[in-house]
PDB file of C-alpha atoms in Angstrom:
ATOM      1  CA  MET A   3      24.811 -26.987  92.074  1.00 62.00           C
ATOM      2  CA  PRO A   4      21.256 -28.391  91.802  1.00 63.00           C
ATOM      3  CA  ALA A   5      19.646 -28.448  88.347  1.00 63.00           C
ATOM      4  CA  ALA A   6      16.951 -25.942  89.348  1.00 61.00           C
ATOM      5  CA  GLU A   7      19.611 -23.419  90.356  1.00 65.00           C
ATOM      6  CA  GLN A   8      21.522 -23.974  87.109  1.00 70.00           C
ATOM      7  CA  THR A   9      18.362 -23.423  85.058  1.00 67.00           C
ATOM      8  CA  LEU A  10      17.547 -20.301  87.035  1.00 67.00           C
ATOM      9  CA  LEU A  11      21.051 -18.863  86.611  1.00 70.00           C
ATOM     10  CA  LYS A  12      20.967 -19.493  82.890  1.00 73.00           C
ATOM     11  CA  SER A  13      17.588 -17.790  82.469  1.00 68.00           C
ATOM     12  CA  LEU A  14      18.614 -14.768  84.567  1.00 70.00           C
ATOM     13  CA  GLY A  15      21.613 -13.968  82.389  1.00 70.00           C
ATOM     14  CA  GLU A  16      23.432 -10.836  83.579  1.00 72.00           C
ATOM     15  CA  ARG A  17      21.093 -10.417  86.563  1.00 72.00           C
ATOM     16  CA  ALA A  18      22.527 -13.632  88.036  1.00 72.00           C
ATOM     17  CA  LYS A  19      25.715 -11.756  88.985  1.00 75.00           C
ATOM     18  CA  GLU A  20      23.702  -9.614  91.408  1.00 78.00           C
ATOM     19  CA  ILE A  21      22.166 -12.535  93.300  1.00 77.00           C
ATOM     20  CA  SER A  22      23.802 -14.028  96.390  1.00 78.00           C
ATOM     21  CA  ARG A  23      24.102 -17.783  96.877  1.00 77.00           C
ATOM     22  CA  ARG A  24      21.413 -17.672  99.578  1.00 80.00           C
ATOM     23  CA  GLU A  25      19.023 -15.669  97.374  1.00 81.00           C
ATOM     24  CA  LEU A  26      19.638 -18.076  94.511  1.00 79.00           C
ATOM     25  CA  ALA A  27      18.695 -21.035  96.707  1.00 81.00           C
ATOM     26  CA  THR A  28      15.489 -19.236  97.772  1.00 85.00           C
ATOM     27  CA  TYR A  29      14.574 -18.431  94.157  1.00 79.00           C
ATOM     28  CA  ALA A  30      15.266 -22.000  93.083  1.00 80.00           C
ATOM     29  CA  GLU A  31      13.176 -23.410  95.943  1.00 85.00           C
ATOM     30  CA  ARG A  32      10.204 -21.240  94.957  1.00 86.00           C
ATOM     31  CA  ALA A  33      10.555 -21.634  91.206  1.00 85.00           C
ATOM     32  CA  PRO A  34       7.881 -23.656  89.396  1.00 89.00           C
ATOM     33  CA  MET A  35      10.650 -25.666  87.702  1.00 87.00           C
ATOM     34  CA  SER A  36      11.618 -27.029  91.112  1.00 88.00           C
ATOM     35  CA  HIS A  37       8.172 -28.570  91.518  1.00 91.00           C
ATOM     36  CA  VAL A  38       7.220 -29.623  87.992  1.00 93.00           C
ATOM     37  CA  ASP A  39       7.581 -33.272  88.987  1.00 93.00           C
ATOM     38  CA  VAL A  40       4.381 -33.041  91.062  1.00 94.00           C
ATOM     39  CA  VAL A  41       2.271 -31.139  88.513  1.00 95.00           C
ATOM     40  CA  GLY A  42      -0.467 -33.244  86.997  1.00 93.00           C
ATOM     41  CA  ALA A  43      -3.213 -30.716  86.298  1.00 95.00           C
ATOM     42  CA  PRO A  44      -3.345 -28.822  83.007  1.00 96.00           C
ATOM     43  CA  VAL A  45      -1.301 -25.596  82.993  1.00 96.00           C
ATOM     44  CA  LEU A  46      -1.834 -22.346  81.107  1.00 97.00           C
ATOM     45  CA  LEU A  47       1.212 -20.076  80.832  1.00 96.00           C
ATOM     46  CA  LEU A  48       0.528 -16.457  79.845  1.00 96.00           C
ATOM     47  CA  GLN A  49       3.893 -14.803  79.252  1.00 96.00           C
ATOM     48  CA  GLY A  50       5.117 -11.344  78.321  1.00 95.00           C
ATOM     49  CA  GLY A  51       7.629 -11.514  75.489  1.00 94.00           C
ATOM     50  CA  VAL A  52       9.801  -8.733  76.931  1.00 94.00           C
ATOM     51  CA  ASP A  53       9.345  -9.494  80.635  1.00 92.00           C
ATOM     52  CA  PRO A  54      12.514  -8.475  82.515  1.00 87.00           C
ATOM     53  CA  VAL A  55      11.327 -10.127  85.756  1.00 84.00           C
ATOM     54  CA  VAL A  56      10.367 -13.558  84.384  1.00 87.00           C
ATOM     55  CA  PRO A  57      12.196 -13.991  81.081  1.00 87.00           C
ATOM     56  CA  LEU A  58      10.500 -15.873  78.260  1.00 92.00           C
ATOM     57  CA  SER A  59      13.225 -18.511  78.563  1.00 89.00           C
ATOM     58  CA  GLN A  60      11.802 -19.515  81.967  1.00 88.00           C
ATOM     59  CA  ALA A  61       8.313 -20.041  80.528  1.00 92.00           C
ATOM     60  CA  GLU A  62       9.793 -22.003  77.630  1.00 93.00           C
ATOM     61  CA  ALA A  63      11.775 -24.193  80.041  1.00 91.00           C
ATOM     62  CA  LEU A  64       8.644 -24.856  82.089  1.00 93.00           C
ATOM     63  CA  ARG A  65       6.697 -25.669  78.923  1.00 95.00           C
ATOM     64  CA  GLY A  66       9.416 -28.159  77.947  1.00 94.00           C
ATOM     65  CA  ALA A  67       9.359 -29.805  81.369  1.00 94.00           C
ATOM     66  CA  LEU A  68       5.557 -30.097  81.297  1.00 95.00           C
ATOM     67  CA  ALA A  69       5.680 -31.581  77.797  1.00 95.00           C
ATOM     68  CA  ALA A  70       8.321 -34.085  78.872  1.00 94.00           C
ATOM     69  CA  ARG A  71       6.016 -35.262  81.656  1.00 94.00           C
ATOM     70  CA  GLY A  72       2.958 -35.379  79.379  1.00 94.00           C
ATOM     71  CA  VAL A  73       1.106 -32.666  81.307  1.00 95.00           C
ATOM     72  CA  PRO A  74      -1.505 -30.852  79.179  1.00 95.00           C
ATOM     73  CA  HIS A  75      -0.331 -27.281  78.788  1.00 95.00           C
ATOM     74  CA  ALA A  76      -0.348 -24.189  76.618  1.00 95.00           C
ATOM     75  CA  LEU A  77       2.083 -21.285  76.409  1.00 95.00           C
ATOM     76  CA  VAL A  78       0.646 -18.040  75.055  1.00 95.00           C
ATOM     77  CA  VAL A  79       3.192 -15.272  74.517  1.00 95.00           C
ATOM     78  CA  PHE A  80       2.256 -11.604  74.361  1.00 95.00           C
ATOM     79  CA  PRO A  81       5.238 -10.272  72.353  1.00 94.00           C
ATOM     80  CA  SER A  82       5.090  -6.618  73.451  1.00 92.00           C
ATOM     81  CA  GLU A  83       4.222  -7.228  77.109  1.00 94.00           C
ATOM     82  CA  ALA A  84       6.594  -6.971  80.029  1.00 94.00           C
ATOM     83  CA  HIS A  85       5.651  -8.202  83.528  1.00 91.00           C
ATOM     84  CA  GLY A  86       1.848  -7.928  83.581  1.00 88.00           C
ATOM     85  CA  PHE A  87      -0.680  -7.041  80.942  1.00 90.00           C
ATOM     86  CA  ARG A  88      -1.382  -3.367  80.302  1.00 91.00           C
ATOM     87  CA  PRO A  89      -3.100  -2.633  76.952  1.00 94.00           C
ATOM     88  CA  ALA A  90      -6.832  -3.384  77.014  1.00 95.00           C
ATOM     89  CA  ALA A  91      -6.548  -5.626  73.946  1.00 94.00           C
ATOM     90  CA  ASN A  92      -4.003  -7.824  75.729  1.00 94.00           C
ATOM     91  CA  LEU A  93      -6.105  -7.987  78.889  1.00 95.00           C
ATOM     92  CA  VAL A  94      -9.115  -9.091  76.839  1.00 94.00           C
ATOM     93  CA  ARG A  95      -7.040 -11.661  74.950  1.00 94.00           C
ATOM     94  CA  ALA A  96      -5.576 -13.022  78.207  1.00 95.00           C
ATOM     95  CA  LEU A  97      -8.997 -13.348  79.839  1.00 95.00           C
ATOM     96  CA  GLU A  98     -10.560 -14.938  76.756  1.00 95.00           C
ATOM     97  CA  THR A  99      -7.657 -17.364  76.525  1.00 95.00           C
ATOM     98  CA  GLU A 100      -8.090 -18.252  80.189  1.00 96.00           C
ATOM     99  CA  LEU A 101     -11.833 -18.800  79.730  1.00 96.00           C
ATOM    100  CA  ALA A 102     -11.266 -21.016  76.674  1.00 95.00           C
ATOM    101  CA  PHE A 103      -8.665 -22.998  78.649  1.00 96.00           C
ATOM    102  CA  TYR A 104     -11.104 -23.526  81.529  1.00 96.00           C
ATOM    103  CA  GLY A 105     -13.745 -24.638  79.042  1.00 95.00           C
ATOM    104  CA  GLU A 106     -11.426 -27.225  77.540  1.00 94.00           C
ATOM    105  CA  VAL A 107     -10.257 -28.513  80.908  1.00 94.00           C
ATOM    106  CA  LEU A 108     -13.625 -28.503  82.672  1.00 95.00           C
ATOM    107  CA  GLY A 109     -15.706 -29.603  79.695  1.00 93.00           C
ATOM    108  CA  PHE A 110     -17.865 -26.620  78.795  1.00 94.00           C
ATOM    109  CA  THR A 111     -18.096 -24.422  75.718  1.00 93.00           C
ATOM    110  CA  PRO A 112     -17.761 -20.713  76.433  1.00 93.00           C
ATOM    111  CA  ALA A 113     -19.977 -18.322  74.493  1.00 91.00           C
ATOM    112  CA  GLY A 114     -18.369 -16.359  71.724  1.00 88.00           C
ATOM    113  CA  GLY A 115     -16.664 -19.122  69.765  1.00 87.00           C
ATOM    114  CA  LEU A 116     -13.268 -18.726  71.429  1.00 90.00           C
ATOM    115  CA  PRO A 117     -10.407 -20.588  69.738  1.00 90.00           C
ATOM    116  CA  ALA A 118      -8.957 -23.705  71.354  1.00 90.00           C
ATOM    117  CA  VAL A 119      -5.976 -23.178  73.644  1.00 91.00           C
ATOM    118  CA  LEU A 120      -4.683 -26.695  74.275  1.00 88.00           C
ATOM    119  CA  PRO A 121      -3.238 -28.606  71.349  1.00 81.00           C
ATOM    120  CA  ARG A 122      -5.646 -31.369  70.320  1.00 62.00           C
ATOM    121  CA  SER A 123      -3.142 -33.999  71.450  1.00 50.00           C
ATOM    122  CA  THR A 124      -3.256 -32.689  75.038  1.00 54.00           C
ATOM    123  CA  ALA A 125      -6.927 -31.766  75.431  1.00 48.00           C
ATOM    124  CA  VAL A 126      -8.382 -32.993  78.707  1.00 50.00           C
ATOM    125  CA  ALA A 127     -11.672 -34.749  79.230  1.00 42.00           C
ATOM    126  CA  PRO A 128     -13.433 -33.754  82.441  1.00 43.00           C
ATOM    127  CA  ASP A 129     -12.879 -36.268  85.196  1.00 41.00           C
ATOM    128  CA  ARG A 130     -16.363 -36.400  86.680  1.00 36.00           C
ATOM    129  CA  PRO A 131     -19.234 -38.883  86.711  1.00 35.00           C
ATOM    130  CA  GLU A 132     -22.099 -38.650  84.241  1.00 34.00           C
ATOM    131  CA  THR A 133     -25.288 -37.150  85.677  1.00 31.00           C
TER     132      THR A 133
END
């Protein structure tokens, strides 16, 4: 069994028993973990802590794979969220986090003094000529 399928089965836990071999292959083919070897751009993962569709373990595995490849990344967990953000405070936090991430990656400072998202060791300098 390919590594991507093994990782997927492990992260699905009990739900894995309900998935056919063919479905498992489709999930594995579409899973970000199956394509992490070609990711070079910075990645922001916004994850619900109690997500039954995409378990936190999958985001943590992806974070580990990105770190192993030296890809700048950040994982921000919303402990009480499931699959999608519902409370207004979480929506605001997610959007502010995304804006701060874009600022770090693209080289601008958003208004409002948003905290840094990327660890200092993985911050990205914009790859564009001086004007």
